[in-house]
Amino acid sequence: MPLVPPYIESLRPYEAGRSIEEVQREFGLTRISKLASNENPLGPSPQATQAIARSLHSLNLYPRGMELRRVLAEKFDVKLENVIAGTGSEGIMSNIIRTFLCDEDEVLTTESAFIGFQVLAKSRGVTYRTVPYRDWQYDLTALASAINERTKIVYLANPNNPTGTIFSKQEFDEFYKHVPERVLIILDEAYFEYAKDNPRYPDSMHYRYDNVITLRTFSKIYGLAGVRIGYGFAHERLIGNLLKVKLPFEPSTLAEVAGIAALDDKEFLHRSLEVNARGLQLLTRSFREMGMTVVPSEANFVMLVLANAEQASQLVRELLMQGIIVRPLASFGLANCVRISTGTDEDNQRCVEAMSKLAAAV
Ligand SMILES: Cc1ncc(COP(=O)(O)O)c(C=O)c1O
């Protein structure tokens, strides 16, 4: 047996979007709009940063790790035993993979699923199977038929990254009828807050099933991606086993206090939703007017579908040269697509202007 297992050796590491400093250096630019990682363009929740500042004096102590769970249990009207908090929702995903997967199990999801999940699942060395999108939506009927006796985890993101599409409660219910109880469904709702007011969007906290774990995050609407704090809800048997496996002192003290404070920061949440709604509308409408294919999004980004991989990478490069960082999706498995996050009103305007210059040049 080699020192490094073949499934690790062949794994492509997670590629994050390019940083502002990197692009400034490479292209000698001063003004950069980073629209590549679905971050909150308004910065972090001010209440969260104040809470972090207030708790700095106690950093010599190990985290207690219960308070955020308690606050979430109360807010969502569930028992403490149904709640987990972790190092981002990806931290919890990683624990799910370590806790529930055995060597012979299989993971099932859509093609080109969120790259973070792909990397985590493949790093476990189990069989990873996918079903193609139908019109850039999860094909829940095909996913249900693809479940076999070895399927252990089905991963669904709603809204989905990178397409931004959602599925409805009826679609989920129909799918759920075909899922055996021994299969764990990860319902990743990282972009829940952006979609929650759409009547087609189901809030999974209103319907709980014993084999479904809902994951949410403070990284997006609350602007705390750098703090690494996420949470999840599930049956106590699932949470109890996850708690055995997670690192004893995650999440960190700062992450926990930031999360608690952010939940109360209604004003910031409101402003963040408004700037995103304006951004989605502007980007979608403007790119369509330029003749581009834009997938309708319920999250904080839009996906553009180009004719081929060369056009997509050329677009990414040319926007970069104008100081706009967007996300190529080849690493997700969609080489002809590009994802653009919403930014501040000014960022969005710059992006549209940069794009129309490119469109005019063709
Ligand atoms: C669908 C989805 N899930 C999870 C995450 C990761 O969230 P976190 O920062 O909480 O680990 C992301 C981040 O981009 C995402 O798009």
XYZ file of N, CA and C and ligand atoms in Angstrom, residues 14 37-39 86-93 113-117 138 155-162 188-191 215-220 224-226 228-231 300-301 332 339, ligand 1:
157
model
N -8.809 22.063 -3.086
C -9.808 23.136 -3.203
C -9.116 24.388 -3.744
N -16.311 34.960 -4.682
C -16.456 33.940 -3.631
C -17.752 34.034 -2.846
N -18.750 34.704 -3.420
C -20.066 34.799 -2.780
C -19.996 35.338 -1.347
N -19.094 36.309 -1.162
C -18.948 36.922 0.159
C -19.892 38.114 0.279
N -20.248 24.522 14.096
C -18.926 24.045 13.679
C -18.127 25.099 12.944
N -16.960 24.661 12.496
C -16.027 25.543 11.794
C -16.519 25.778 10.365
N -17.505 26.628 10.223
C -18.163 26.812 8.935
C -19.048 25.608 8.663
N -19.953 25.753 7.684
C -20.778 24.574 7.386
C -19.907 23.489 6.755
N -18.802 23.895 6.142
C -17.886 22.880 5.601
C -17.235 22.058 6.707
N -16.992 22.700 7.843
C -16.439 21.959 8.983
C -17.409 20.867 9.412
N -18.705 21.208 9.402
C -19.709 20.211 9.795
C -19.806 19.121 8.721
N -19.742 19.551 7.443
C -19.762 18.554 6.347
C -18.621 17.552 6.512
N -21.367 19.702 -8.318
C -21.898 20.196 -7.041
C -20.884 21.156 -6.429
N -21.292 21.855 -5.373
C -20.410 22.770 -4.650
C -19.038 22.111 -4.446
N -18.010 22.818 -4.876
C -16.669 22.237 -4.925
C -16.173 21.779 -3.542
N -16.569 22.507 -2.505
C -16.139 22.138 -1.146
C -16.628 20.742 -0.794
N -17.867 20.445 -1.157
C -18.398 19.113 -0.863
C -17.688 18.056 -1.708
N -31.354 20.692 -9.974
C -31.197 19.298 -9.551
C -32.257 18.466 -10.251
N -26.271 14.515 -1.236
C -26.005 15.927 -0.945
C -26.834 16.817 -1.863
N -27.647 17.701 -1.270
C -28.470 18.644 -2.042
C -28.232 20.050 -1.493
N -27.887 20.982 -2.350
C -27.754 22.368 -1.895
C -28.936 23.155 -2.447
N -29.607 23.882 -1.577
C -30.812 24.618 -1.959
C -30.823 25.976 -1.266
N -30.561 27.101 -1.971
C -30.166 27.230 -3.372
C -28.837 26.513 -3.646
N -28.666 26.186 -4.919
C -27.461 25.455 -5.301
C -26.330 26.404 -5.679
N -25.135 26.019 -5.345
C -23.924 26.700 -5.822
C -23.246 25.711 -6.761
N -22.971 26.002 -8.020
C -22.853 27.337 -8.613
C -24.042 27.811 -9.451
N -27.987 21.393 2.208
C -27.078 22.517 2.434
C -27.806 23.815 2.095
N -28.101 24.600 3.123
C -28.835 25.856 2.930
C -27.950 27.069 3.236
N -26.740 27.046 2.679
C -25.802 28.159 2.915
C -26.393 29.496 2.450
N -27.265 29.447 1.429
C -27.826 30.689 0.865
C -29.297 30.857 1.239
N -27.886 22.237 6.893
C -26.681 23.010 7.225
C -26.875 24.470 6.825
N -26.457 25.357 7.702
C -26.506 26.793 7.389
C -25.198 27.449 7.819
N -25.035 28.704 7.427
C -23.736 29.336 7.681
C -23.863 30.811 8.028
N -22.862 31.308 8.722
C -22.740 32.754 8.968
C -21.813 33.402 7.940
N -21.332 32.603 6.971
C -20.327 33.115 6.028
C -20.899 34.043 4.971
N -22.190 33.961 4.707
C -22.745 34.679 3.559
C -23.466 35.944 4.015
N -19.455 36.703 7.723
C -18.434 36.204 8.656
C -17.615 35.044 8.079
N -17.399 35.075 6.755
C -16.684 33.952 6.129
C -15.302 33.730 6.735
N -14.648 34.821 7.144
C -13.292 34.696 7.682
C -13.256 34.147 9.098
N -15.220 31.570 10.236
C -15.517 30.144 10.142
C -16.540 29.705 11.193
N -17.787 29.974 10.902
C -18.845 29.534 11.808
C -20.088 29.141 11.008
N -20.527 27.912 11.249
C -21.729 27.400 10.599
C -22.500 26.551 11.594
N -23.696 26.135 11.208
C -24.501 25.345 12.141
C -25.387 24.379 11.391
N -26.678 34.762 -3.985
C -25.982 36.052 -4.088
C -24.945 36.034 -5.211
N -25.287 35.323 -6.280
C -24.394 35.234 -7.437
C -25.226 34.825 -8.639
N -15.208 23.125 -10.707
C -16.492 22.509 -10.336
C -16.869 21.428 -11.347
N -19.042 32.170 -12.684
C -19.957 32.621 -11.629
C -19.543 34.022 -11.168
C -23.368 25.569 -1.085
C -22.319 25.983 -0.090
N -22.224 25.315 1.044
C -21.312 25.640 1.970
C -20.417 26.674 1.759
C -19.349 26.930 2.750
O -19.782 27.634 3.803
P -18.893 27.821 5.099
O -18.116 29.068 4.901
O -19.907 27.903 6.178
O -18.013 26.625 5.274
C -20.472 27.399 0.590
C -19.514 28.487 0.355
O -19.313 28.991 -0.687
C -21.444 27.037 -0.367
O -21.517 27.687 -1.523
